[in-house]
Amino acid sequence: MKILQAEKVTKLFGELAAVSNLDFEVESGEIFGIAGPNGAGKTTLFNLISGVYPYTGDIIFEGKSIHGLRPFQICHRGIARTFQIPVLFSSISVYDNIRMGAHFGAPKEKNEKELIKEIIDLVGLRGQEETIAANVDLFDKRLTMLAAALATKPRLLLVDEPTGGLSPKEVRASVELFHKINQELGVTIIIIEHLMKVMVEVCDRLMILNNGEKFCIGSPQKVIQTREVIDIYLGG
Amino acid sequence: MVVSKILRKNAFMLGALLVLALLPIALRGNAHVLNILSACLIWGVVASAWDLSIGYASVWSFGHIAFFVIGGYTGAMTVMYLGIPPEAAIPLGGVAAAVIGILIALPCLRLHGIYIAMVTFGVHLVLSTFILRWRDYTFGATGLSGFERIQLGQYVFSSSVPFFSYYVIFGVSVLLLFIIYRVINSTIGLAFVGLRDSEPFAKSLGINEYKYKLIVFGISAFIAGLMGALYTSFYGTVSPFMLEVSTFLMVLIMLMLGGLGRFPGAVIGAFVITVLSEALRPLVLWRFVILGAIVITVMIAMPQGLMALPQTIKSFARRVTQRKQIKKDSIKTSSI
Ligand SMILES: Nc1ncnc2c1ncn2[C@@H]1O[C@H](COP(=O)(O)OP(=O)(O)OP(=O)(O)O)[C@@H](O)[C@H]1O
Ligand SMILES: [Mg+2]
C-alpha cells in the first residue's frame, strides 16, 4: 500500500525550479531515502510535503490530497518532520519541547505524560528532561527534535540530514534508532542523508535527486553503484 | 506538603503581595504616595499584558497603548451616553479593546516582527485623528470628564479618595496579574513560547499560528482596555493626550527594564519607572534625560532586564572568582 504519492510536483523560486515535475511513491512501512548533491531540492521537497510553501502538482497522503493544507493540519493528518539545522524551542526544557509535540500534535491522546515518557525512553533522553534545550549538545538537540516529532504520533516521519556533525558512535546510534522507530512504532520514514554508508544500512529504497528532478530510484546498493550517480556526486 | 511547596516556589511574589496589601495601612493618610502606588499597579498590569504579546509570543504589537485608550473612551462614553453603571463600563472597556484587537490581528496573521509593529502603530496614529474628528462625542483634544464614578456606600472610586481606590486597583490588578500568570503557565503560554522560539518547528508540531496570534491579541488588548477604563474612572478624565508618544515609550521602557518574557518583570519595571519619574518630577525636562540615562545604563549592564538580576550577579561573581583564580595561578607559575 502506498502511504505517499507525489504527482508532477513543481516548486519555482523565481526562475529556479527547486523541485521539478517530480513523481514518486513511498510504500507504507518502508524507509525511503533521498540523496543528491547540495541544492538538489531535497529540503525543499520536505517543505512542500509539510505545507511550508505552495506548489503545483499534488501530494497524496493515505489516499487523500494534502495539497494546500497548512503545516499544522498536515501534522494532524499524521506527518511529522525534523529540520536540517536543529530548530528547538531553546528557552524551555527538553521535556517541554517534547510536550509541545504531544499536546498540539496529538490532541486526541489521553495519556500525554505516558506518551512523552515512552518517547524519552525510546530515543534515550532520560536524565536530560529538565535541561534547557539551548544547553544540550548537538546529538541531544537532534534527539529532542526527533522526540517532539514522534510525540505527534505520526505515521510518516520526514528526517532531514540527521547525522550532520555527529561522531561515528552517534551516527551508529542514530541508525539503530531509525530502525527502532520504523519497526517498533511502525512509522514509515523518508530520510535525507549525505552519508551513503548510512543510506545503505537504513533504506529499503533510495531516490537520487539532481537539479530538482528525479534522477533514479532503486535499492540503495544498486543506486550508489550506478556510474551516473557517482558522476553527479563527483562532478556536481 | 503541597502548600509549603507552592509557598516556597512563589515566595517572592507572595511576599510582594503581602507588602502591597499592608503598605497603605502604614501609609495611611499619605494621599500622594498612595496614588503613586496605584499608578505603579495600573502600569504594571498594562506592561505585563503587553509582555504576553511582545515577550512571550514575540508578536510585536505596537497597538497596546491604543487598546488602553480605546478602553478608556469606551468606559467613559458608555457611562455618559448609554447610562451604563460605571462598574460595568470597566469590563466593557476591555471587551471593546479585545474586539478591536482581534480585528487588527486579522491583517497581521501572515506578518512578522517589524511589519506587525508598523501595522499596529498605524492604528495608534489613526486613533488620535479619529478621536479629534469625532469631536461631537469625544470633545476632541479636551477629552471627556465629569462622568459618573463607581460608588460603594460612602466611598467613591477616585484619585481624591486614595485609600479606598488603592484597594480597588489592588484587587483588580492582582486578579488580572493572576490571569496573566495562569495564561503563561498554561498550554496557551507554551504555544506562545513555541511560536516565539521557532515558528517553523512549532507549526510542524501541530500549532495553528493564526489561532494563537488571535488569542494573544485578544487577551492583551482585553487587559489593556480594562485597565484603560479603570484608569479613566480613577482619574475622572480621558483625552488623546494619552496617545502622546511619551506614554507609549514609558510603558515600553517599563517592560524592557523589567525583562521581556520574564513575568513579573514588567511589574517591577513599572514600579521602578513610575517611582523614579515621580521622584525626578521637580527637575522638569531634565527628568527624561536622567531617566533615559538610567535606563541605558541598566540595559547595557543587564540586557535581560531586572528580572535576570540574580543570574547576572551569579555569573558576574563566577567571572570574578575565575579571574582571581587565574591571577593566583599565574603568580604561582611565575614564582616557579
Ligand atoms: N526559500 C527559498 N527561496 C529561494 N530559493 C530557495 C529557497 N529555498 C531553497 N531555495 C533554493 O532551492 C534550491 C534547492 O535547495 P534545497 O535547500 O532544497 O537543497 P538541498 O537538496 O536540501 O541541499 P543541501 O544538501 O545543501 O541541504 C537551492 O538552489 C536553493 O538555493
Ligand atoms: Mg537540505
Coordinates of C-alpha atoms and ligand atoms in Angstrom, one line a residue:
Chain A
M1 CA 0.0 0.0 0.0
K2 CA 1.2 3.5 -0.8
I3 CA 1.4 5.9 2.0
L4 CA 2.6 8.9 0.0
Q5 CA 2.3 9.7 -3.7
A6 CA 3.8 12.8 -5.4
E7 CA 2.4 13.7 -8.7
K8 CA 4.1 16.3 -11.0
V9 CA 5.2 18.3 -8.0
T10 CA 6.9 21.5 -9.0
K11 CA 8.3 24.4 -7.0
L12 CA 9.7 27.5 -8.5
F13 CA 11.7 30.1 -6.7
G14 CA 11.5 32.9 -9.3
E15 CA 13.3 31.4 -12.3
L16 CA 14.8 28.5 -10.3
A17 CA 12.9 25.2 -10.3
A18 CA 14.0 23.8 -6.9
V19 CA 11.7 20.8 -7.5
S20 CA 10.7 20.0 -11.0
N21 CA 7.9 17.8 -12.2
L22 CA 8.6 15.2 -9.6
D23 CA 6.7 11.9 -9.4
F24 CA 7.4 9.2 -6.8
E25 CA 5.7 6.9 -4.4
V26 CA 6.5 5.7 -0.9
E27 CA 5.3 2.4 0.4
S28 CA 3.7 2.1 3.8
G29 CA 6.2 0.7 6.3
E30 CA 9.4 1.3 4.3
I31 CA 12.4 3.5 5.0
F32 CA 12.7 5.7 1.9
G33 CA 16.0 7.5 1.3
I34 CA 16.6 10.7 -0.7
A35 CA 20.1 11.8 -1.7
G36 CA 21.6 14.2 -4.1
P37 CA 24.1 17.0 -4.3
N38 CA 23.8 20.3 -2.4
G39 CA 20.9 22.4 -3.8
A40 CA 19.3 19.4 -5.4
G41 CA 15.9 20.3 -3.8
K42 CA 15.8 17.7 -1.0
T43 CA 14.9 20.1 1.8
T44 CA 12.5 22.0 -0.5
L45 CA 10.7 18.7 -1.2
F46 CA 10.2 18.2 2.6
N47 CA 9.0 21.8 2.9
L48 CA 6.4 21.1 0.2
I49 CA 5.2 17.8 1.8
S50 CA 4.9 19.6 5.2
G51 CA 3.0 22.5 3.8
V52 CA 5.6 25.3 4.2
Y53 CA 5.4 26.5 0.6
P54 CA 2.6 26.5 -2.0
Y55 CA 3.4 24.4 -5.1
T56 CA 1.9 23.0 -8.3
G57 CA 1.1 19.3 -8.7
D58 CA -0.4 17.1 -6.0
I59 CA 0.8 15.2 -2.9
I60 CA -1.4 12.4 -1.7
F61 CA -1.1 11.0 1.8
E62 CA -3.0 7.8 2.7
G63 CA -5.2 8.3 -0.3
K64 CA -6.1 11.9 0.3
S65 CA -4.6 15.0 -1.2
I66 CA -2.8 17.2 1.3
H67 CA -2.2 20.0 -1.3
G68 CA -2.9 23.4 0.1
L69 CA -3.1 22.3 3.8
R70 CA -1.3 24.4 6.4
P71 CA 1.7 22.8 8.3
F72 CA -0.4 22.3 11.5
Q73 CA -3.1 20.5 9.5
I74 CA -0.6 18.2 7.8
C75 CA 0.8 17.4 11.2
H76 CA -2.7 16.4 12.4
R77 CA -3.1 14.2 9.3
G78 CA -0.1 12.2 10.5
I79 CA 3.1 13.6 9.0
A80 CA 5.9 14.8 11.3
R81 CA 9.3 16.1 10.3
T82 CA 12.7 17.2 11.6
F83 CA 14.9 20.0 10.3
Q84 CA 18.3 20.0 8.8
I85 CA 19.5 22.7 11.2
P86 CA 18.2 21.9 14.7
V87 CA 15.5 24.4 15.5
L88 CA 14.5 23.7 19.0
F89 CA 12.5 25.8 21.5
S90 CA 15.7 26.8 23.1
S91 CA 14.4 28.7 26.1
I92 CA 12.4 25.8 27.6
S93 CA 13.3 22.3 28.9
V94 CA 13.8 19.2 26.7
Y95 CA 10.7 17.8 28.3
D96 CA 8.6 20.8 27.4
N97 CA 10.0 20.6 23.8
I98 CA 8.6 17.1 23.6
R99 CA 5.4 18.1 25.4
M100 CA 4.8 20.7 22.6
G101 CA 4.6 17.9 20.1
A102 CA 2.4 15.7 22.3
H103 CA 0.0 18.4 23.3
F104 CA -0.5 20.1 20.0
G105 CA 0.3 17.4 17.6
A106 CA -1.6 14.5 19.2
P107 CA -4.6 16.4 20.7
K108 CA -6.6 13.2 20.9
E109 CA -4.0 11.4 23.1
K110 CA -5.5 10.9 26.5
N111 CA -2.3 10.0 28.4
E112 CA 0.1 12.7 27.4
K113 CA 2.6 12.0 30.2
E114 CA 2.8 8.3 29.4
L115 CA 3.4 9.1 25.7
I116 CA 6.2 11.5 26.5
K117 CA 7.8 9.1 28.9
E118 CA 7.8 6.3 26.3
I119 CA 9.3 8.5 23.7
I120 CA 12.0 9.8 26.0
D121 CA 13.0 6.2 26.8
L122 CA 12.8 5.2 23.1
V123 CA 15.2 8.0 21.9
G124 CA 17.4 7.8 25.0
L125 CA 16.9 11.2 26.6
R126 CA 16.3 10.0 30.1
G127 CA 18.1 12.2 32.6
Q128 CA 18.0 15.3 30.2
E129 CA 14.4 16.1 30.7
E130 CA 14.9 19.2 32.9
T131 CA 17.8 20.6 30.9
I132 CA 17.1 23.8 29.0
A133 CA 17.2 22.8 25.3
A134 CA 19.7 25.5 24.4
N135 CA 22.2 23.8 26.8
V136 CA 22.2 20.2 25.4
D137 CA 24.8 19.0 22.9
L138 CA 24.2 18.6 19.1
F139 CA 23.2 15.0 19.3
D140 CA 20.7 15.6 22.1
K141 CA 19.3 18.5 20.2
R142 CA 18.7 16.2 17.2
L143 CA 17.2 13.6 19.5
T144 CA 14.9 16.3 21.2
M145 CA 13.7 17.4 17.8
L146 CA 13.1 13.9 16.8
A147 CA 11.3 13.1 20.0
A148 CA 9.0 16.1 19.7
A149 CA 8.2 15.0 16.1
L150 CA 7.4 11.5 17.3
A151 CA 5.2 12.8 20.1
T152 CA 2.8 13.9 17.5
K153 CA 2.2 10.2 16.8
P154 CA 3.0 10.4 13.1
R155 CA 2.5 7.5 10.6
L156 CA 5.0 9.2 8.3
L157 CA 8.2 10.8 9.5
L158 CA 10.5 13.0 7.4
V159 CA 14.1 13.3 8.7
D160 CA 16.4 15.9 7.1
E161 CA 20.1 15.0 7.4
P162 CA 20.1 13.6 10.9
T163 CA 23.8 12.8 11.1
G164 CA 25.5 16.0 10.1
G165 CA 28.2 16.9 12.6
L166 CA 27.8 13.8 14.7
S167 CA 30.6 11.4 15.8
P168 CA 30.7 7.9 14.3
K169 CA 29.3 6.5 17.5
E170 CA 26.4 8.9 17.4
V171 CA 25.8 8.1 13.8
R172 CA 25.6 4.4 14.6
A173 CA 23.2 5.1 17.5
S174 CA 21.0 7.1 15.0
V175 CA 20.9 4.3 12.5
E176 CA 19.7 1.9 15.2
L177 CA 17.2 4.5 16.4
F178 CA 15.6 4.8 12.9
H179 CA 15.3 1.0 12.6
K180 CA 13.6 1.0 16.0
I181 CA 11.2 3.8 15.1
N182 CA 10.4 2.0 11.9
Q183 CA 9.9 -1.4 13.4
E184 CA 8.7 -0.9 17.0
L185 CA 6.4 2.1 16.2
G186 CA 5.6 1.1 12.7
V187 CA 6.3 4.5 11.3
T188 CA 7.2 5.0 7.6
I189 CA 10.3 7.1 7.3
I190 CA 11.6 9.3 4.5
I191 CA 15.2 10.2 5.2
I192 CA 17.5 12.7 3.5
E193 CA 21.2 11.8 4.1
H194 CA 24.6 12.6 2.7
L195 CA 26.4 9.6 4.2
M196 CA 25.9 6.7 1.7
K197 CA 27.1 4.3 4.3
V198 CA 24.0 5.2 6.4
M199 CA 21.7 5.1 3.4
V200 CA 22.8 1.5 2.6
E201 CA 22.3 0.4 6.2
V202 CA 18.9 2.1 6.7
C203 CA 17.0 2.4 3.5
D204 CA 14.8 0.0 1.6
R205 CA 14.8 2.2 -1.4
L206 CA 16.8 5.2 -2.4
M207 CA 15.9 8.1 -4.7
I208 CA 18.6 10.4 -6.2
L209 CA 17.5 14.0 -6.9
N210 CA 19.5 16.3 -9.1
N211 CA 18.5 19.9 -10.0
G212 CA 15.1 19.3 -8.6
E213 CA 14.5 16.2 -10.8
K214 CA 14.3 12.6 -10.1
F215 CA 17.5 11.1 -11.3
C216 CA 17.0 7.4 -10.4
I217 CA 15.3 5.3 -7.8
G218 CA 16.0 1.7 -6.6
S219 CA 17.7 -0.4 -3.9
P220 CA 20.5 1.6 -2.3
Q221 CA 23.2 -0.9 -3.2
K222 CA 22.4 -0.7 -6.8
V223 CA 21.8 3.0 -6.9
I224 CA 25.1 4.0 -5.4
Q225 CA 27.0 1.8 -7.9
T226 CA 25.4 3.5 -10.9
R227 CA 28.0 5.3 -12.9
E228 CA 25.9 8.4 -13.5
V229 CA 25.2 8.8 -9.7
I230 CA 28.9 8.7 -9.0
D231 CA 29.4 11.3 -11.7
I232 CA 26.8 13.6 -10.2
Y233 CA 28.5 13.4 -6.8
L234 CA 31.9 13.9 -8.1
G235 CA 31.2 16.3 -11.0
G236 CA 28.4 18.3 -9.3
Chain B
M1 CA 3.4 19.4 51.8
V2 CA 2.0 20.7 48.5
V3 CA 1.1 24.0 50.2
S4 CA 4.6 24.5 51.5
K5 CA 6.0 23.8 48.1
I6 CA 3.8 26.4 46.4
L7 CA 4.7 28.9 49.2
R8 CA 8.4 28.3 48.6
K9 CA 8.2 28.5 44.8
N10 CA 6.3 31.7 44.9
A11 CA 7.9 33.3 48.0
F12 CA 8.9 36.4 46.2
M13 CA 5.5 37.1 44.6
L14 CA 3.6 36.3 47.8
G15 CA 5.9 38.5 49.8
A16 CA 5.4 41.3 47.4
L17 CA 1.7 40.9 47.5
L18 CA 1.7 41.0 51.3
V19 CA 3.7 44.2 51.3
L20 CA 1.4 45.8 48.7
A21 CA -1.6 44.8 50.7
L22 CA -0.3 46.2 54.0
L23 CA 1.7 49.2 52.8
P24 CA -1.4 51.6 52.6
I25 CA -2.2 50.9 56.2
A26 CA 1.3 52.0 57.2
L27 CA 1.0 55.0 54.8
R28 CA -2.5 55.9 55.9
G29 CA -3.3 59.5 55.1
N30 CA -0.4 59.9 52.6
A31 CA -2.6 60.5 49.6
H32 CA 0.3 61.4 47.3
V33 CA 2.2 58.2 47.9
L34 CA -0.9 56.0 47.7
N35 CA -1.8 57.4 44.3
I36 CA 1.7 56.8 43.1
L37 CA 1.3 53.1 44.3
S38 CA -2.0 52.9 42.4
A39 CA -0.3 54.2 39.2
C40 CA 2.5 51.6 39.7
L41 CA -0.1 48.8 39.8
I42 CA -2.0 50.1 36.8
W43 CA 1.1 50.4 34.6
G44 CA 2.4 47.1 36.0
V45 CA -0.7 45.3 34.7
V46 CA -0.6 47.2 31.3
A47 CA 3.0 46.4 30.8
S48 CA 2.6 42.7 31.8
A49 CA -0.3 42.3 29.3
W50 CA 2.0 43.8 26.7
D51 CA 4.6 41.3 27.7
L52 CA 2.3 38.5 26.7
S53 CA 2.4 39.6 23.1
I54 CA 5.9 41.0 22.8
G55 CA 7.8 39.0 25.3
Y56 CA 6.1 35.6 25.3
A57 CA 4.6 35.3 21.8
S58 CA 7.1 37.6 20.1
V59 CA 4.1 39.4 18.4
W60 CA 5.4 43.0 18.2
S61 CA 2.1 44.7 18.7
F62 CA 2.6 48.5 18.9
G63 CA -1.1 49.0 19.4
H64 CA -1.1 48.3 23.1
I65 CA -1.5 51.9 24.3
A66 CA -4.2 52.4 21.6
F67 CA -6.1 49.5 23.2
F68 CA -5.6 51.1 26.6
V69 CA -7.1 54.4 25.3
I70 CA -9.9 52.6 23.5
G71 CA -10.8 51.0 26.8
G72 CA -10.7 54.4 28.5
Y73 CA -13.0 56.1 26.0
T74 CA -15.4 53.1 25.9
G75 CA -15.6 53.2 29.7
A76 CA -16.3 57.0 29.8
M77 CA -18.7 57.1 26.8
T78 CA -20.8 54.1 27.8
V79 CA -21.4 55.8 31.2
M80 CA -22.0 59.2 29.7
Y81 CA -24.1 58.4 26.7
L82 CA -25.7 55.0 27.4
G83 CA -26.1 55.3 31.1
I84 CA -24.3 52.1 31.8
P85 CA -23.3 51.7 35.5
P86 CA -19.6 52.7 35.9
E87 CA -18.6 49.4 37.4
A88 CA -20.0 47.6 34.3
A89 CA -18.3 50.1 32.0
I90 CA -14.8 48.9 33.1
P91 CA -15.0 45.4 31.8
L92 CA -16.8 46.8 28.7
G93 CA -13.7 48.8 28.1
G94 CA -11.8 45.5 28.0
V95 CA -14.4 43.9 25.7
A96 CA -14.3 46.8 23.2
A97 CA -10.5 46.8 23.1
A98 CA -10.4 43.0 22.7
V99 CA -12.8 43.2 19.7
I100 CA -10.7 45.9 18.1
G101 CA -7.5 43.9 19.0
I102 CA -8.8 40.8 17.2
L103 CA -9.9 42.9 14.2
I104 CA -6.3 44.3 14.0
A105 CA -4.8 40.9 14.4
L106 CA -6.5 39.7 11.2
P107 CA -4.3 41.6 8.8
C108 CA -1.3 40.7 11.0
L109 CA -1.8 36.9 10.8
R110 CA 0.7 36.5 7.9
L111 CA 3.0 39.2 9.1
H112 CA 6.0 39.0 11.4
G113 CA 8.2 41.3 13.5
I114 CA 8.6 44.8 12.4
Y115 CA 5.7 44.6 9.9
I116 CA 3.3 43.8 12.7
A117 CA 4.8 46.8 14.6
M118 CA 4.1 49.0 11.7
V119 CA 0.5 47.9 11.1
T120 CA -0.4 48.2 14.8
F121 CA 1.4 51.5 15.3
G122 CA -0.6 52.8 12.3
V123 CA -3.7 52.1 14.4
H124 CA -2.2 54.0 17.3
L125 CA -1.7 57.0 14.9
V126 CA -5.1 56.8 13.3
L127 CA -6.8 56.6 16.7
S128 CA -5.9 60.2 17.7
T129 CA -7.1 61.6 14.4
F130 CA -10.3 59.6 14.8
I131 CA -10.9 61.0 18.4
L132 CA -10.2 64.6 17.2
R133 CA -12.6 64.1 14.2
W134 CA -15.4 62.6 16.2
R135 CA -15.5 65.8 18.3
D136 CA -19.2 65.8 19.0
Y137 CA -18.9 62.7 21.2
T138 CA -15.3 62.7 22.3
F139 CA -14.9 66.5 22.8
G140 CA -11.7 66.4 20.7
A141 CA -8.5 67.4 22.3
T142 CA -10.2 68.5 25.5
G143 CA -11.3 64.9 26.2
L144 CA -14.1 63.7 28.5
S145 CA -14.6 64.3 32.1
G146 CA -17.3 64.7 34.7
F147 CA -18.8 61.3 34.1
E148 CA -20.3 59.2 36.9
R149 CA -17.8 57.3 39.1
I150 CA -18.0 54.0 40.9
Q151 CA -19.5 54.4 44.3
L152 CA -19.6 51.9 47.2
G153 CA -21.6 53.3 50.1
Q154 CA -19.8 56.5 51.2
Y155 CA -16.7 55.7 49.1
V156 CA -16.1 57.0 45.6
F157 CA -13.5 55.4 43.3
S158 CA -11.4 58.4 42.5
S159 CA -7.9 59.7 42.9
S160 CA -9.2 62.0 45.6
V161 CA -10.2 59.0 47.7
P162 CA -6.8 57.3 47.6
F163 CA -7.1 54.7 50.3
F164 CA -10.3 53.1 49.1
S165 CA -9.4 53.5 45.5
Y166 CA -6.0 51.9 46.1
Y167 CA -7.6 48.7 47.3
V168 CA -10.0 48.6 44.3
I169 CA -7.0 48.9 42.0
F170 CA -5.0 46.4 44.0
G171 CA -7.9 43.9 43.8
V172 CA -8.3 44.3 40.0
S173 CA -4.6 44.2 39.4
V174 CA -4.0 41.1 41.5
L175 CA -6.8 39.4 39.6
L176 CA -5.5 40.4 36.2
L177 CA -1.9 39.5 37.1
F178 CA -3.1 36.1 38.3
I179 CA -4.9 35.6 34.9
I180 CA -1.7 36.6 33.1
Y181 CA 0.4 34.2 35.2
R182 CA -2.1 31.4 34.5
V183 CA -2.0 32.1 30.8
I184 CA 1.8 32.0 30.8
N185 CA 1.8 28.7 32.6
S186 CA -0.9 27.1 30.6
T187 CA -0.6 25.3 27.2
I188 CA -1.6 28.6 25.6
G189 CA 1.6 30.1 27.1
L190 CA 3.5 27.1 25.9
A191 CA 2.3 27.7 22.3
F192 CA 3.3 31.4 22.6
V193 CA 6.8 30.4 23.6
G194 CA 6.9 27.7 20.8
L195 CA 6.0 30.2 18.1
R196 CA 8.5 32.7 19.6
D197 CA 11.4 30.3 19.8
S198 CA 10.9 28.6 16.5
E199 CA 7.8 29.2 14.4
P200 CA 8.5 26.6 11.7
F201 CA 9.1 23.9 14.3
A202 CA 6.0 24.9 16.3
K203 CA 3.8 24.8 13.2
S204 CA 5.2 21.4 12.2
L205 CA 4.2 20.1 15.6
G206 CA 0.5 21.0 15.1
I207 CA 0.3 24.6 16.4
N208 CA -2.1 26.8 14.5
E209 CA -0.2 30.0 14.5
Y210 CA -3.2 32.1 13.4
K211 CA -5.3 30.9 16.3
Y212 CA -2.6 31.8 18.9
K213 CA -2.0 35.2 17.3
L214 CA -5.7 36.0 17.6
I215 CA -5.6 34.8 21.2
V216 CA -2.6 36.9 22.2
F217 CA -4.1 40.0 20.6
G218 CA -7.4 39.3 22.3
I219 CA -6.1 38.7 25.8
S220 CA -3.5 41.5 25.9
A221 CA -6.0 44.0 24.3
F222 CA -8.7 43.0 26.8
I223 CA -6.5 43.6 29.8
A224 CA -5.1 46.9 28.4
G225 CA -8.6 48.1 27.6
L226 CA -9.9 47.1 31.0
M227 CA -7.1 48.9 32.7
G228 CA -7.7 51.9 30.4
A229 CA -11.3 52.1 31.6
L230 CA -10.2 51.7 35.2
Y231 CA -7.6 54.4 34.8
T232 CA -10.1 56.8 33.2
S233 CA -12.5 56.2 36.0
F234 CA -9.8 56.7 38.7
Y235 CA -8.6 60.0 37.3
G236 CA -12.0 61.1 36.1
T237 CA -10.8 62.1 32.7
V238 CA -9.7 60.7 29.3
S239 CA -8.1 62.6 26.4
P240 CA -6.0 61.9 23.3
F241 CA -3.1 63.2 25.4
M242 CA -2.7 59.6 26.5
L243 CA -1.6 58.8 22.9
E244 CA 1.4 61.0 23.1
V245 CA 4.5 59.0 22.3
S246 CA 5.9 59.6 25.8
T247 CA 3.2 57.3 27.4
F248 CA 4.0 54.6 24.8
L249 CA 7.7 54.8 25.4
M250 CA 7.3 54.9 29.1
V251 CA 5.4 51.6 29.2
L252 CA 7.7 50.0 26.7
I253 CA 10.7 51.0 28.9
M254 CA 9.0 49.5 31.9
L255 CA 8.7 46.3 30.0
M256 CA 12.2 46.2 28.7
L257 CA 13.7 47.3 32.0
G258 CA 11.8 44.5 33.9
G259 CA 12.8 41.9 31.3
L260 CA 10.9 40.7 28.2
G261 CA 9.1 37.4 28.7
R262 CA 10.0 37.3 32.4
F263 CA 6.8 37.7 34.4
P264 CA 6.6 39.6 36.8
G265 CA 9.5 41.6 35.5
A266 CA 7.2 44.1 33.8
V267 CA 5.5 44.9 37.1
I268 CA 8.9 45.5 38.7
G269 CA 9.8 47.7 35.8
A270 CA 6.6 49.7 36.2
F271 CA 7.3 50.3 39.9
V272 CA 10.8 51.5 39.2
I273 CA 10.0 53.8 36.3
T274 CA 6.8 55.2 37.9
V275 CA 8.6 55.9 41.2
L276 CA 11.7 57.3 39.6
S277 CA 9.7 59.5 37.2
E278 CA 7.7 60.9 40.2
A279 CA 10.9 61.5 42.3
L280 CA 12.5 63.3 39.4
R281 CA 9.5 65.4 38.6
P282 CA 10.9 68.6 40.2
L283 CA 13.7 68.5 37.6
V284 CA 11.0 69.1 34.8
L285 CA 12.6 68.3 31.4
W286 CA 15.9 67.0 32.9
R287 CA 13.8 64.2 34.3
F288 CA 13.6 62.5 30.9
V289 CA 17.4 62.9 30.4
I290 CA 18.2 61.3 33.7
L291 CA 15.5 58.6 33.3
G292 CA 16.9 57.8 29.9
A293 CA 20.5 57.6 31.2
I294 CA 19.4 55.2 34.0
V295 CA 17.5 53.0 31.5
I296 CA 20.5 52.9 29.1
T297 CA 22.9 52.0 31.9
V298 CA 20.7 49.2 33.2
M299 CA 20.0 47.8 29.8
I300 CA 23.8 47.7 28.9
A301 CA 24.6 46.1 32.3
M302 CA 21.7 43.8 32.2
P303 CA 20.2 43.3 28.7
Q304 CA 17.8 40.7 30.1
G305 CA 16.3 43.2 32.4
L306 CA 15.9 43.5 36.2
M307 CA 14.2 40.0 36.4
A308 CA 17.6 38.5 35.4
L309 CA 19.4 40.3 38.2
P310 CA 20.1 37.2 40.3
Q311 CA 21.5 35.4 37.3
T312 CA 23.6 38.4 36.3
I313 CA 25.0 38.7 39.8
K314 CA 25.8 35.0 39.9
S315 CA 27.6 34.9 36.5
F316 CA 29.4 38.1 37.5
A317 CA 30.6 36.5 40.7
R318 CA 31.7 33.5 38.8
R319 CA 33.8 35.6 36.4
V320 CA 35.4 37.5 39.3
T321 CA 36.4 34.3 41.1
Q322 CA 37.7 32.8 37.9
R323 CA 39.8 35.9 37.3
K324 CA 41.2 35.7 40.8
Q325 CA 42.0 32.1 40.3
I326 CA 43.8 32.9 37.0
K327 CA 45.8 35.6 38.8
K328 CA 46.7 33.2 41.6
D329 CA 47.8 30.6 39.1
S330 CA 49.8 33.0 37.1
I331 CA 51.5 34.2 40.3
K332 CA 52.3 30.6 41.2
T333 CA 53.8 29.8 37.8
S334 CA 55.8 33.0 37.7
S335 CA 57.3 32.2 41.1
I336 CA 58.4 28.8 39.9
Ligands
LIG1 N1 13.0 29.9 0.3 C1 13.8 29.9 -0.8 N2 13.9 30.9 -1.7 C2 14.6 30.9 -2.8 N3 15.4 29.8 -3.1 C3 15.4 28.7 -2.3 C4 14.6 28.7 -1.1 N4 14.8 27.5 -0.5 C5 15.7 26.8 -1.3 N5 16.0 27.6 -2.4 C6 16.9 27.1 -3.5 O1 16.4 25.9 -4.0 C7 17.4 25.0 -4.3 C8 17.2 23.7 -3.5 O2 17.5 24.0 -2.2 P1 17.4 22.9 -1.1 O3 17.6 23.5 0.3 O4 16.1 22.2 -1.2 O5 18.6 21.9 -1.4 P2 19.0 20.6 -0.7 O6 19.0 19.5 -1.6 O7 18.3 20.4 0.6 O8 20.6 20.9 -0.4 P3 21.5 20.6 0.9 O9 22.1 19.2 0.6 O10 22.6 21.7 0.8 O11 20.7 20.7 2.1 C9 18.7 25.8 -4.0 O12 19.3 26.3 -5.1 C10 18.3 26.8 -3.0 O13 19.1 27.9 -3.1
MG2 MG 18.8 20.4 2.6

